[in-house]
PDB file of C-alpha atoms in Angstrom:
ATOM      1  CA  UNK F   1     209.077 222.624  71.492  1.00 90.00           C
ATOM      2  CA  UNK F   2     212.406 221.072  70.625  1.00 93.00           C
ATOM      3  CA  UNK F   3     213.896 221.814  67.208  1.00 94.00           C
ATOM      4  CA  UNK F   4     213.157 218.293  66.008  1.00 95.00           C
ATOM      5  CA  UNK F   5     209.491 218.674  66.958  1.00 95.00           C
ATOM      6  CA  UNK F   6     209.201 221.987  65.119  1.00 95.00           C
ATOM      7  CA  UNK F   7     210.818 220.432  62.042  1.00 96.00           C
ATOM      8  CA  UNK F   8     208.391 217.511  62.195  1.00 96.00           C
ATOM      9  CA  UNK F   9     205.426 219.913  62.181  1.00 96.00           C
ATOM     10  CA  UNK F  10     206.942 222.033  59.404  1.00 96.00           C
ATOM     11  CA  UNK F  11     207.416 218.901  57.296  1.00 96.00           C
ATOM     12  CA  UNK F  12     203.610 218.653  57.061  1.00 97.00           C
ATOM     13  CA  UNK F  13     203.223 221.988  55.231  1.00 97.00           C
ATOM     14  CA  UNK F  14     201.802 221.772  51.712  1.00 96.00           C
ATOM     15  CA  UNK F  15     200.653 224.369  49.210  1.00 95.00           C
ATOM     16  CA  UNK F  16     196.929 224.915  48.841  1.00 92.00           C
ATOM     17  CA  UNK F  17     197.216 223.851  45.189  1.00 93.00           C
ATOM     18  CA  UNK F  18     198.784 220.531  46.220  1.00 95.00           C
ATOM     19  CA  UNK F  19     195.965 219.838  48.693  1.00 94.00           C
ATOM     20  CA  UNK F  20     193.299 220.690  46.116  1.00 90.00           C
ATOM     21  CA  UNK F  21     194.895 218.322  43.602  1.00 92.00           C
ATOM     22  CA  UNK F  22     195.731 215.328  45.782  1.00 93.00           C
ATOM     23  CA  UNK F  23     193.204 215.498  48.660  1.00 93.00           C
ATOM     24  CA  UNK F  24     189.502 215.260  47.871  1.00 87.00           C
ATOM     25  CA  UNK F  25     186.685 217.181  49.536  1.00 80.00           C
ATOM     26  CA  UNK F  26     186.019 214.327  51.966  1.00 81.00           C
ATOM     27  CA  UNK F  27     189.251 215.269  53.803  1.00 91.00           C
ATOM     28  CA  UNK F  28     188.123 217.725  56.491  1.00 93.00           C
ATOM     29  CA  UNK F  29     189.456 221.277  56.183  1.00 95.00           C
ATOM     30  CA  UNK F  30     189.947 223.182  59.461  1.00 96.00           C
ATOM     31  CA  UNK F  31     189.836 226.992  59.446  1.00 96.00           C
ATOM     32  CA  UNK F  32     189.987 229.739  62.055  1.00 95.00           C
ATOM     33  CA  UNK F  33     187.066 231.864  60.841  1.00 93.00           C
ATOM     34  CA  UNK F  34     183.473 231.061  59.877  1.00 89.00           C
ATOM     35  CA  UNK F  35     183.726 232.981  56.615  1.00 91.00           C
ATOM     36  CA  UNK F  36     186.577 230.730  55.484  1.00 94.00           C
ATOM     37  CA  UNK F  37     184.487 227.662  56.313  1.00 93.00           C
ATOM     38  CA  UNK F  38     181.473 228.944  54.373  1.00 88.00           C
ATOM     39  CA  UNK F  39     183.645 229.880  51.394  1.00 91.00           C
ATOM     40  CA  UNK F  40     185.254 226.461  51.231  1.00 92.00           C
ATOM     41  CA  UNK F  41     181.976 224.555  51.662  1.00 89.00           C
ATOM     42  CA  UNK F  42     180.499 226.557  48.783  1.00 86.00           C
ATOM     43  CA  UNK F  43     183.609 226.026  46.660  1.00 86.00           C
ATOM     44  CA  UNK F  44     183.594 222.266  47.296  1.00 86.00           C
ATOM     45  CA  UNK F  45     180.207 221.943  45.560  1.00 86.00           C
ATOM     46  CA  UNK F  46     181.347 223.544  42.313  1.00 81.00           C
ATOM     47  CA  UNK F  47     181.291 221.020  39.510  1.00 75.00           C
ATOM     48  CA  UNK F  48     179.379 218.503  41.630  1.00 78.00           C
ATOM     49  CA  UNK F  49     176.437 216.876  39.888  1.00 75.00           C
ATOM     50  CA  UNK F  50     173.114 215.727  41.353  1.00 79.00           C
ATOM     51  CA  UNK F  51     172.939 218.404  44.054  1.00 89.00           C
ATOM     52  CA  UNK F  52     169.573 218.850  45.752  1.00 91.00           C
ATOM     53  CA  UNK F  53     168.742 221.765  48.024  1.00 93.00           C
ATOM     54  CA  UNK F  54     166.377 221.406  50.971  1.00 95.00           C
ATOM     55  CA  UNK F  55     164.742 224.703  51.915  1.00 95.00           C
ATOM     56  CA  UNK F  56     163.450 225.232  55.445  1.00 95.00           C
ATOM     57  CA  UNK F  57     159.704 225.621  55.920  1.00 95.00           C
ATOM     58  CA  UNK F  58     159.127 228.917  57.735  1.00 95.00           C
ATOM     59  CA  UNK F  59     155.650 229.813  58.965  1.00 95.00           C
ATOM     60  CA  UNK F  60     155.022 233.280  60.457  1.00 95.00           C
ATOM     61  CA  UNK F  61     152.461 234.528  62.950  1.00 94.00           C
ATOM     62  CA  UNK F  62     151.879 237.668  65.007  1.00 94.00           C
ATOM     63  CA  UNK F  63     152.346 240.211  62.191  1.00 93.00           C
ATOM     64  CA  UNK F  64     149.724 242.871  61.407  1.00 92.00           C
ATOM     65  CA  UNK F  65     150.371 243.402  57.704  1.00 93.00           C
ATOM     66  CA  UNK F  66     152.391 242.044  54.803  1.00 93.00           C
ATOM     67  CA  UNK F  67     155.113 244.673  55.212  1.00 93.00           C
ATOM     68  CA  UNK F  68     155.824 243.513  58.776  1.00 93.00           C
ATOM     69  CA  UNK F  69     156.009 239.923  57.564  1.00 94.00           C
ATOM     70  CA  UNK F  70     158.472 240.801  54.806  1.00 94.00           C
ATOM     71  CA  UNK F  71     160.665 242.713  57.266  1.00 93.00           C
ATOM     72  CA  UNK F  72     160.689 239.692  59.568  1.00 94.00           C
ATOM     73  CA  UNK F  73     161.642 237.413  56.654  1.00 94.00           C
ATOM     74  CA  UNK F  74     164.575 239.662  55.695  1.00 94.00           C
ATOM     75  CA  UNK F  75     165.773 239.824  59.306  1.00 94.00           C
ATOM     76  CA  UNK F  76     165.593 236.048  59.813  1.00 94.00           C
ATOM     77  CA  UNK F  77     167.444 235.358  56.575  1.00 91.00           C
ATOM     78  CA  UNK F  78     170.257 237.555  57.861  1.00 90.00           C
ATOM     79  CA  UNK F  79     170.562 235.710  61.164  1.00 91.00           C
ATOM     80  CA  UNK F  80     173.351 233.299  62.010  1.00 86.00           C
ATOM     81  CA  UNK F  81     172.479 229.625  62.581  1.00 84.00           C
ATOM     82  CA  UNK F  82     172.952 230.103  66.314  1.00 85.00           C
ATOM     83  CA  UNK F  83     170.001 232.540  66.275  1.00 90.00           C
ATOM     84  CA  UNK F  84     167.694 230.211  64.321  1.00 93.00           C
ATOM     85  CA  UNK F  85     167.868 227.197  66.600  1.00 90.00           C
ATOM     86  CA  UNK F  86     170.861 225.914  64.597  1.00 92.00           C
ATOM     87  CA  UNK F  87     168.524 225.136  61.697  1.00 94.00           C
ATOM     88  CA  UNK F  88     169.899 226.504  58.397  1.00 93.00           C
ATOM     89  CA  UNK F  89     167.591 227.970  55.764  1.00 94.00           C
ATOM     90  CA  UNK F  90     169.061 226.038  52.824  1.00 93.00           C
ATOM     91  CA  UNK F  91     170.998 222.758  52.925  1.00 95.00           C
ATOM     92  CA  UNK F  92     172.827 221.328  49.898  1.00 94.00           C
ATOM     93  CA  UNK F  93     172.339 217.568  49.722  1.00 94.00           C
ATOM     94  CA  UNK F  94     175.184 215.572  48.159  1.00 92.00           C
ATOM     95  CA  UNK F  95     175.590 211.857  48.836  1.00 92.00           C
ATOM     96  CA  UNK F  96     179.040 210.797  50.010  1.00 91.00           C
ATOM     97  CA  UNK F  97     179.874 214.170  51.561  1.00 91.00           C
ATOM     98  CA  UNK F  98     180.490 214.803  55.285  1.00 93.00           C
ATOM     99  CA  UNK F  99     177.827 216.560  57.350  1.00 94.00           C
ATOM    100  CA  UNK F 100     177.643 217.707  60.956  1.00 94.00           C
ATOM    101  CA  UNK F 101     174.702 217.671  63.341  1.00 94.00           C
ATOM    102  CA  UNK F 102     173.814 221.157  64.573  1.00 93.00           C
ATOM    103  CA  UNK F 103     171.579 220.164  67.490  1.00 92.00           C
ATOM    104  CA  UNK F 104     171.409 217.670  70.341  1.00 93.00           C
ATOM    105  CA  UNK F 105     168.975 215.076  69.032  1.00 94.00           C
ATOM    106  CA  UNK F 106     169.572 212.393  71.678  1.00 94.00           C
ATOM    107  CA  UNK F 107     172.485 212.905  74.066  1.00 93.00           C
ATOM    108  CA  UNK F 108     172.256 209.380  75.510  1.00 92.00           C
ATOM    109  CA  UNK F 109     172.456 207.979  71.969  1.00 95.00           C
ATOM    110  CA  UNK F 110     175.494 210.204  71.196  1.00 93.00           C
ATOM    111  CA  UNK F 111     173.515 212.131  68.566  1.00 95.00           C
ATOM    112  CA  UNK F 112     174.809 215.512  69.683  1.00 93.00           C
ATOM    113  CA  UNK F 113     175.732 218.860  68.209  1.00 91.00           C
ATOM    114  CA  UNK F 114     179.037 218.410  66.372  1.00 89.00           C
ATOM    115  CA  UNK F 115     178.711 214.708  65.502  1.00 91.00           C
ATOM    116  CA  UNK F 116     180.084 214.030  62.023  1.00 91.00           C
ATOM    117  CA  UNK F 117     178.675 211.565  59.514  1.00 93.00           C
ATOM    118  CA  UNK F 118     178.642 210.827  55.790  1.00 94.00           C
ATOM    119  CA  UNK F 119     175.363 211.320  53.937  1.00 95.00           C
ATOM    120  CA  UNK F 120     174.293 208.034  52.360  1.00 96.00           C
ATOM    121  CA  UNK F 121     170.670 208.450  51.304  1.00 95.00           C
ATOM    122  CA  UNK F 122     167.685 210.778  51.096  1.00 95.00           C
ATOM    123  CA  UNK F 123     164.522 208.787  51.752  1.00 94.00           C
ATOM    124  CA  UNK F 124     161.102 210.103  50.770  1.00 93.00           C
ATOM    125  CA  UNK F 125     158.116 208.433  52.378  1.00 91.00           C
ATOM    126  CA  UNK F 126     154.454 208.965  53.204  1.00 89.00           C
ATOM    127  CA  UNK F 127     153.193 209.191  56.769  1.00 85.00           C
ATOM    128  CA  UNK F 128     150.849 206.232  57.225  1.00 80.00           C
ATOM    129  CA  UNK F 129     148.551 208.174  59.585  1.00 83.00           C
ATOM    130  CA  UNK F 130     148.329 211.617  57.986  1.00 85.00           C
ATOM    131  CA  UNK F 131     149.240 210.879  54.374  1.00 85.00           C
ATOM    132  CA  UNK F 132     151.825 213.690  54.507  1.00 87.00           C
ATOM    133  CA  UNK F 133     154.856 213.426  52.235  1.00 90.00           C
ATOM    134  CA  UNK F 134     157.994 213.480  54.400  1.00 90.00           C
ATOM    135  CA  UNK F 135     161.714 212.774  54.081  1.00 93.00           C
ATOM    136  CA  UNK F 136     164.635 211.461  56.109  1.00 95.00           C
ATOM    137  CA  UNK F 137     168.396 211.767  55.750  1.00 97.00           C
ATOM    138  CA  UNK F 138     170.474 208.635  56.428  1.00 97.00           C
ATOM    139  CA  UNK F 139     174.055 208.963  57.671  1.00 97.00           C
ATOM    140  CA  UNK F 140     176.946 206.605  58.287  1.00 96.00           C
ATOM    141  CA  UNK F 141     178.864 207.665  61.407  1.00 93.00           C
ATOM    142  CA  UNK F 142     182.465 206.534  61.880  1.00 83.00           C
ATOM    143  CA  UNK F 143     181.769 205.924  65.557  1.00 85.00           C
ATOM    144  CA  UNK F 144     179.321 203.036  65.716  1.00 89.00           C
ATOM    145  CA  UNK F 145     178.148 204.196  69.154  1.00 91.00           C
ATOM    146  CA  UNK F 146     176.503 207.214  67.522  1.00 94.00           C
ATOM    147  CA  UNK F 147     172.844 206.438  66.905  1.00 95.00           C
ATOM    148  CA  UNK F 148     173.001 202.830  68.081  1.00 94.00           C
ATOM    149  CA  UNK F 149     169.570 202.939  69.711  1.00 94.00           C
ATOM    150  CA  UNK F 150     168.050 204.766  66.743  1.00 96.00           C
ATOM    151  CA  UNK F 151     169.385 202.119  64.355  1.00 95.00           C
ATOM    152  CA  UNK F 152     167.611 199.448  66.395  1.00 94.00           C
ATOM    153  CA  UNK F 153     164.392 201.482  66.393  1.00 95.00           C
ATOM    154  CA  UNK F 154     164.427 201.790  62.592  1.00 95.00           C
ATOM    155  CA  UNK F 155     165.664 198.251  61.944  1.00 94.00           C
ATOM    156  CA  UNK F 156     162.349 197.157  60.404  1.00 94.00           C
ATOM    157  CA  UNK F 157     162.463 200.083  57.957  1.00 94.00           C
ATOM    158  CA  UNK F 158     166.022 199.352  56.816  1.00 94.00           C
ATOM    159  CA  UNK F 159     165.094 195.687  56.351  1.00 94.00           C
ATOM    160  CA  UNK F 160     162.074 196.634  54.259  1.00 93.00           C
ATOM    161  CA  UNK F 161     164.198 198.735  51.875  1.00 94.00           C
ATOM    162  CA  UNK F 162     167.410 196.735  51.310  1.00 93.00           C
ATOM    163  CA  UNK F 163     167.897 198.335  47.890  1.00 93.00           C
ATOM    164  CA  UNK F 164     168.035 201.836  49.429  1.00 93.00           C
ATOM    165  CA  UNK F 165     169.112 201.528  53.084  1.00 95.00           C
ATOM    166  CA  UNK F 166     171.719 199.667  55.139  1.00 95.00           C
ATOM    167  CA  UNK F 167     171.485 198.572  58.766  1.00 94.00           C
ATOM    168  CA  UNK F 168     174.528 200.612  59.920  1.00 95.00           C
ATOM    169  CA  UNK F 169     172.999 203.904  58.712  1.00 97.00           C
ATOM    170  CA  UNK F 170     171.280 206.319  61.112  1.00 97.00           C
ATOM    171  CA  UNK F 171     168.113 208.261  60.158  1.00 97.00           C
ATOM    172  CA  UNK F 172     167.817 211.972  60.910  1.00 97.00           C
ATOM    173  CA  UNK F 173     164.378 213.586  60.823  1.00 95.00           C
ATOM    174  CA  UNK F 174     163.420 217.237  60.503  1.00 95.00           C
ATOM    175  CA  UNK F 175     162.823 219.212  63.667  1.00 94.00           C
ATOM    176  CA  UNK F 176     161.291 222.576  64.496  1.00 95.00           C
ATOM    177  CA  UNK F 177     162.499 225.685  66.281  1.00 94.00           C
ATOM    178  CA  UNK F 178     160.814 228.985  67.094  1.00 95.00           C
ATOM    179  CA  UNK F 179     162.493 232.236  66.064  1.00 95.00           C
ATOM    180  CA  UNK F 180     161.517 235.695  67.310  1.00 93.00           C
ATOM    181  CA  UNK F 181     162.837 238.310  64.842  1.00 92.00           C
ATOM    182  CA  UNK F 182     161.080 241.385  66.245  1.00 88.00           C
ATOM    183  CA  UNK F 183     158.111 242.458  68.322  1.00 86.00           C
ATOM    184  CA  UNK F 184     155.352 239.871  68.641  1.00 90.00           C
ATOM    185  CA  UNK F 185     156.223 238.134  65.371  1.00 94.00           C
ATOM    186  CA  UNK F 186     157.018 234.447  65.688  1.00 95.00           C
ATOM    187  CA  UNK F 187     158.513 232.157  63.063  1.00 96.00           C
ATOM    188  CA  UNK F 188     158.354 228.388  63.261  1.00 96.00           C
ATOM    189  CA  UNK F 189     161.199 226.870  61.210  1.00 96.00           C
ATOM    190  CA  UNK F 190     161.181 223.191  60.257  1.00 96.00           C
ATOM    191  CA  UNK F 191     164.414 221.812  58.807  1.00 96.00           C
ATOM    192  CA  UNK F 192     167.031 219.075  59.117  1.00 96.00           C
ATOM    193  CA  UNK F 193     169.547 219.883  61.920  1.00 96.00           C
ATOM    194  CA  UNK F 194     172.617 219.344  59.720  1.00 96.00           C
ATOM    195  CA  UNK F 195     175.135 221.390  57.732  1.00 93.00           C
ATOM    196  CA  UNK F 196     177.628 220.484  55.054  1.00 93.00           C
ATOM    197  CA  UNK F 197     180.964 219.900  56.806  1.00 92.00           C
ATOM    198  CA  UNK F 198     183.706 219.641  54.223  1.00 93.00           C
ATOM    199  CA  UNK F 199     185.234 222.383  56.360  1.00 94.00           C
ATOM    200  CA  UNK F 200     184.980 223.251  60.071  1.00 93.00           C
ATOM    201  CA  UNK F 201     186.153 225.989  62.360  1.00 94.00           C
ATOM    202  CA  UNK F 202     188.737 225.049  64.970  1.00 95.00           C
ATOM    203  CA  UNK F 203     186.111 225.579  67.666  1.00 92.00           C
ATOM    204  CA  UNK F 204     183.645 223.197  65.985  1.00 89.00           C
ATOM    205  CA  UNK F 205     186.331 220.550  65.463  1.00 91.00           C
ATOM    206  CA  UNK F 206     186.916 220.200  69.213  1.00 88.00           C
ATOM    207  CA  UNK F 207     186.249 216.668  70.374  1.00 80.00           C
ATOM    208  CA  UNK F 208     186.501 215.239  66.863  1.00 85.00           C
ATOM    209  CA  UNK F 209     189.151 212.806  65.625  1.00 86.00           C
ATOM    210  CA  UNK F 210     189.908 212.425  61.919  1.00 89.00           C
ATOM    211  CA  UNK F 211     192.251 210.262  59.858  1.00 90.00           C
ATOM    212  CA  UNK F 212     193.198 213.268  57.717  1.00 94.00           C
ATOM    213  CA  UNK F 213     192.772 217.038  57.986  1.00 95.00           C
ATOM    214  CA  UNK F 214     193.984 220.096  56.093  1.00 97.00           C
ATOM    215  CA  UNK F 215     194.583 222.904  58.582  1.00 97.00           C
ATOM    216  CA  UNK F 216     194.840 226.549  57.445  1.00 97.00           C
ATOM    217  CA  UNK F 217     197.498 227.900  59.816  1.00 97.00           C
ATOM    218  CA  UNK F 218     198.430 231.493  60.630  1.00 95.00           C
ATOM    219  CA  UNK F 219     201.019 232.889  63.020  1.00 92.00           C
ATOM    220  CA  UNK F 220     198.487 235.187  64.736  1.00 93.00           C
ATOM    221  CA  UNK F 221     196.225 232.360  65.917  1.00 94.00           C
ATOM    222  CA  UNK F 222     196.101 231.709  69.646  1.00 91.00           C
ATOM    223  CA  UNK F 223     198.314 229.005  71.103  1.00 90.00           C
ATOM    224  CA  UNK F 224     195.335 227.063  72.472  1.00 90.00           C
ATOM    225  CA  UNK F 225     193.556 226.988  69.101  1.00 93.00           C
ATOM    226  CA  UNK F 226     196.680 225.851  67.287  1.00 95.00           C
ATOM    227  CA  UNK F 227     196.949 222.966  69.737  1.00 93.00           C
ATOM    228  CA  UNK F 228     193.290 222.022  69.189  1.00 94.00           C
ATOM    229  CA  UNK F 229     193.691 222.086  65.403  1.00 96.00           C
ATOM    230  CA  UNK F 230     196.879 220.004  65.346  1.00 96.00           C
ATOM    231  CA  UNK F 231     195.476 217.419  67.742  1.00 94.00           C
ATOM    232  CA  UNK F 232     192.347 216.628  65.700  1.00 93.00           C
ATOM    233  CA  UNK F 233     194.194 214.158  63.496  1.00 93.00           C
ATOM    234  CA  UNK F 234     195.008 210.604  64.583  1.00 92.00           C
ATOM    235  CA  UNK F 235     198.498 210.403  63.019  1.00 94.00           C
ATOM    236  CA  UNK F 236     201.149 212.864  61.907  1.00 95.00           C
ATOM    237  CA  UNK F 237     200.966 211.356  58.408  1.00 95.00           C
ATOM    238  CA  UNK F 238     197.337 212.473  58.139  1.00 96.00           C
ATOM    239  CA  UNK F 239     198.132 216.099  58.993  1.00 97.00           C
ATOM    240  CA  UNK F 240     198.460 218.647  56.177  1.00 97.00           C
ATOM    241  CA  UNK F 241     199.092 222.329  56.948  1.00 97.00           C
ATOM    242  CA  UNK F 242     198.655 225.270  54.595  1.00 96.00           C
ATOM    243  CA  UNK F 243     198.839 229.030  54.891  1.00 94.00           C
ATOM    244  CA  UNK F 244     197.963 231.940  52.653  1.00 90.00           C
ATOM    245  CA  UNK F 245     201.544 232.988  51.831  1.00 90.00           C
ATOM    246  CA  UNK F 246     203.194 229.541  51.533  1.00 90.00           C
ATOM    247  CA  UNK F 247     205.496 230.566  54.362  1.00 89.00           C
ATOM    248  CA  UNK F 248     206.180 227.051  55.664  1.00 93.00           C
ATOM    249  CA  UNK F 249     207.293 228.152  59.117  1.00 94.00           C
ATOM    250  CA  UNK F 250     205.746 227.127  62.442  1.00 96.00           C
ATOM    251  CA  UNK F 251     205.726 230.112  64.799  1.00 94.00           C
ATOM    252  CA  UNK F 252     204.155 228.520  67.878  1.00 94.00           C
ATOM    253  CA  UNK F 253     207.076 226.388  69.005  1.00 90.00           C
ATOM    254  CA  UNK F 254     208.496 229.024  71.334  1.00 88.00           C
ATOM    255  CA  UNK F 255     207.549 229.577  74.954  1.00 86.00           C
ATOM    256  CA  UNK F 256     204.280 231.513  75.264  1.00 85.00           C
ATOM    257  CA  UNK F 257     203.675 233.692  78.335  1.00 86.00           C
ATOM    258  CA  UNK F 258     200.291 235.228  77.637  1.00 86.00           C
ATOM    259  CA  UNK F 259     197.851 235.531  80.588  1.00 90.00           C
ATOM    260  CA  UNK F 260     195.751 232.705  79.150  1.00 87.00           C
ATOM    261  CA  UNK F 261     198.702 230.334  78.886  1.00 87.00           C
ATOM    262  CA  UNK F 262     199.912 231.243  82.386  1.00 91.00           C
ATOM    263  CA  UNK F 263     196.449 230.368  83.720  1.00 91.00           C
ATOM    264  CA  UNK F 264     196.585 226.996  81.956  1.00 87.00           C
ATOM    265  CA  UNK F 265     200.063 226.208  83.317  1.00 89.00           C
ATOM    266  CA  UNK F 266     198.984 227.196  86.833  1.00 93.00           C
ATOM    267  CA  UNK F 267     195.972 224.912  86.569  1.00 91.00           C
ATOM    268  CA  UNK F 268     198.145 221.970  85.458  1.00 89.00           C
ATOM    269  CA  UNK F 269     200.453 222.588  88.428  1.00 92.00           C
ATOM    270  CA  UNK F 270     197.470 222.690  90.781  1.00 92.00           C
ATOM    271  CA  UNK F 271     196.065 219.451  89.375  1.00 89.00           C
ATOM    272  CA  UNK F 272     199.425 217.687  89.597  1.00 89.00           C
ATOM    273  CA  UNK F 273     199.589 218.533  93.307  1.00 91.00           C
ATOM    274  CA  UNK F 274     196.082 217.173  93.939  1.00 87.00           C
ATOM    275  CA  UNK F 275     195.729 213.956  91.900  1.00 82.00           C
ATOM    276  CA  UNK F 276     192.374 212.224  91.981  1.00 82.00           C
ATOM    277  CA  UNK F 277     192.305 208.776  93.535  1.00 82.00           C
ATOM    278  CA  UNK F 278     190.533 206.832  90.810  1.00 84.00           C
ATOM    279  CA  UNK F 279     189.574 203.164  90.752  1.00 83.00           C
ATOM    280  CA  UNK F 280     191.990 202.550  87.884  1.00 81.00           C
ATOM    281  CA  UNK F 281     194.904 204.050  89.849  1.00 81.00           C
ATOM    282  CA  UNK F 282     194.010 201.956  92.877  1.00 81.00           C
ATOM    283  CA  UNK F 283     193.945 198.726  90.887  1.00 79.00           C
ATOM    284  CA  UNK F 284     197.182 199.515  89.053  1.00 77.00           C
ATOM    285  CA  UNK F 285     198.899 200.278  92.363  1.00 77.00           C
ATOM    286  CA  UNK F 286     197.653 196.991  93.789  1.00 76.00           C
ATOM    287  CA  UNK F 287     198.851 195.108  90.692  1.00 73.00           C
ATOM    288  CA  UNK F 288     202.417 196.431  90.988  1.00 72.00           C
ATOM    289  CA  UNK F 289     204.619 193.673  92.438  1.00 64.00           C
ATOM    290  CA  UNK F 290     206.032 194.485  95.864  1.00 62.00           C
ATOM    291  CA  UNK F 291     209.212 192.613  95.016  1.00 60.00           C
ATOM    292  CA  UNK F 292     210.297 193.349  91.455  1.00 58.00           C
ATOM    293  CA  UNK F 293     212.823 190.497  91.636  1.00 55.00           C
ATOM    294  CA  UNK F 294     210.017 187.953  91.470  1.00 57.00           C
ATOM    295  CA  UNK F 295     207.521 187.361  88.746  1.00 62.00           C
ATOM    296  CA  UNK F 296     203.887 187.733  89.645  1.00 63.00           C
ATOM    297  CA  UNK F 297     200.761 186.202  88.129  1.00 62.00           C
ATOM    298  CA  UNK F 298     197.416 187.912  88.640  1.00 67.00           C
ATOM    299  CA  UNK F 299     194.123 186.246  87.771  1.00 68.00           C
ATOM    300  CA  UNK F 300     191.132 188.551  87.390  1.00 70.00           C
ATOM    301  CA  UNK F 301     187.714 186.963  87.689  1.00 71.00           C
ATOM    302  CA  UNK F 302     185.005 189.293  86.374  1.00 69.00           C
ATOM    303  CA  UNK F 303     181.449 188.296  87.233  1.00 70.00           C
ATOM    304  CA  UNK F 304     179.040 190.551  85.323  1.00 67.00           C
ATOM    305  CA  UNK F 305     175.376 190.193  84.557  1.00 72.00           C
ATOM    306  CA  UNK F 306     174.519 190.554  80.856  1.00 76.00           C
ATOM    307  CA  UNK F 307     178.200 190.443  79.948  1.00 77.00           C
ATOM    308  CA  UNK F 308     177.323 190.001  76.279  1.00 79.00           C
ATOM    309  CA  UNK F 309     175.529 193.352  76.272  1.00 80.00           C
ATOM    310  CA  UNK F 310     178.676 195.019  77.654  1.00 79.00           C
ATOM    311  CA  UNK F 311     181.218 193.148  75.535  1.00 82.00           C
ATOM    312  CA  UNK F 312     182.136 196.212  73.483  1.00 84.00           C
ATOM    313  CA  UNK F 313     182.663 198.305  76.613  1.00 81.00           C
ATOM    314  CA  UNK F 314     184.938 195.635  78.067  1.00 79.00           C
ATOM    315  CA  UNK F 315     186.890 195.234  74.836  1.00 83.00           C
ATOM    316  CA  UNK F 316     187.519 198.989  74.700  1.00 84.00           C
ATOM    317  CA  UNK F 317     188.715 199.234  78.319  1.00 81.00           C
ATOM    318  CA  UNK F 318     192.530 199.268  78.449  1.00 77.00           C
ATOM    319  CA  UNK F 319     192.621 198.258  82.087  1.00 73.00           C
ATOM    320  CA  UNK F 320     190.432 195.175  81.698  1.00 72.00           C
TER     321      UNK F 320
END
């Protein structure tokens, strides 16, 4: 990086105390390690009122005695979320806080693992067929494309409860996953596929875009991860960087020649030598005037069936 670019990044350093005082818990914190994420998420709930906890329903089968069942319970409670179908045992429920989906609910509806939303309501209801008491969580996603089809499906429910629900909220139901702790023992866990997401790891933040983030930086982090963390925020003004020692120096501005970075540079060189011939490139090439001394007017006539249904896609397309 040039000196001016390094200085621009270093100008975004703040002390942890400053971030705690002036940036609330709804500003996403980005950490390198899972333990830092868990610590911050726990810390963010301190002093918060009206917290509910939803405990997973675990049912066991295949054990021969109570001692085997207890051993299986202890083992499952020590497992990471990745080993339990991404269904946590206990979820703190706080309205207005950010949460992240931990499973692919509907890929075509953009309800995928990693989607971020703000918890708006906890709805308790009774199943009309079985009489069972159930619950739903309702989230507001920043990206309106997330859960669009599900919002339409539950439109009648949101209309029937205008005092509790809003039409731009998306319902998330509980789901089940089977866990095999040891031997023939099987555990069926039923829980909401969400976790509190006041803080995320750099890996989990990939693909997300946020107006503001607080990034815990360290000089030993890999070049690729530093890039991912810094590029999660939409503007430089929304980027805040901290570190444990308040050493406000950016160490990743120099040339990096690790094997991983060499592989990335080689891949970029290979791709630049073999550009894909896309439709957009073809149209842009055709639109370039052959004689730059003369003005050129191009009229595009787009004839599309159901154009109203695709209006948002067209509006978001830079080329069109």
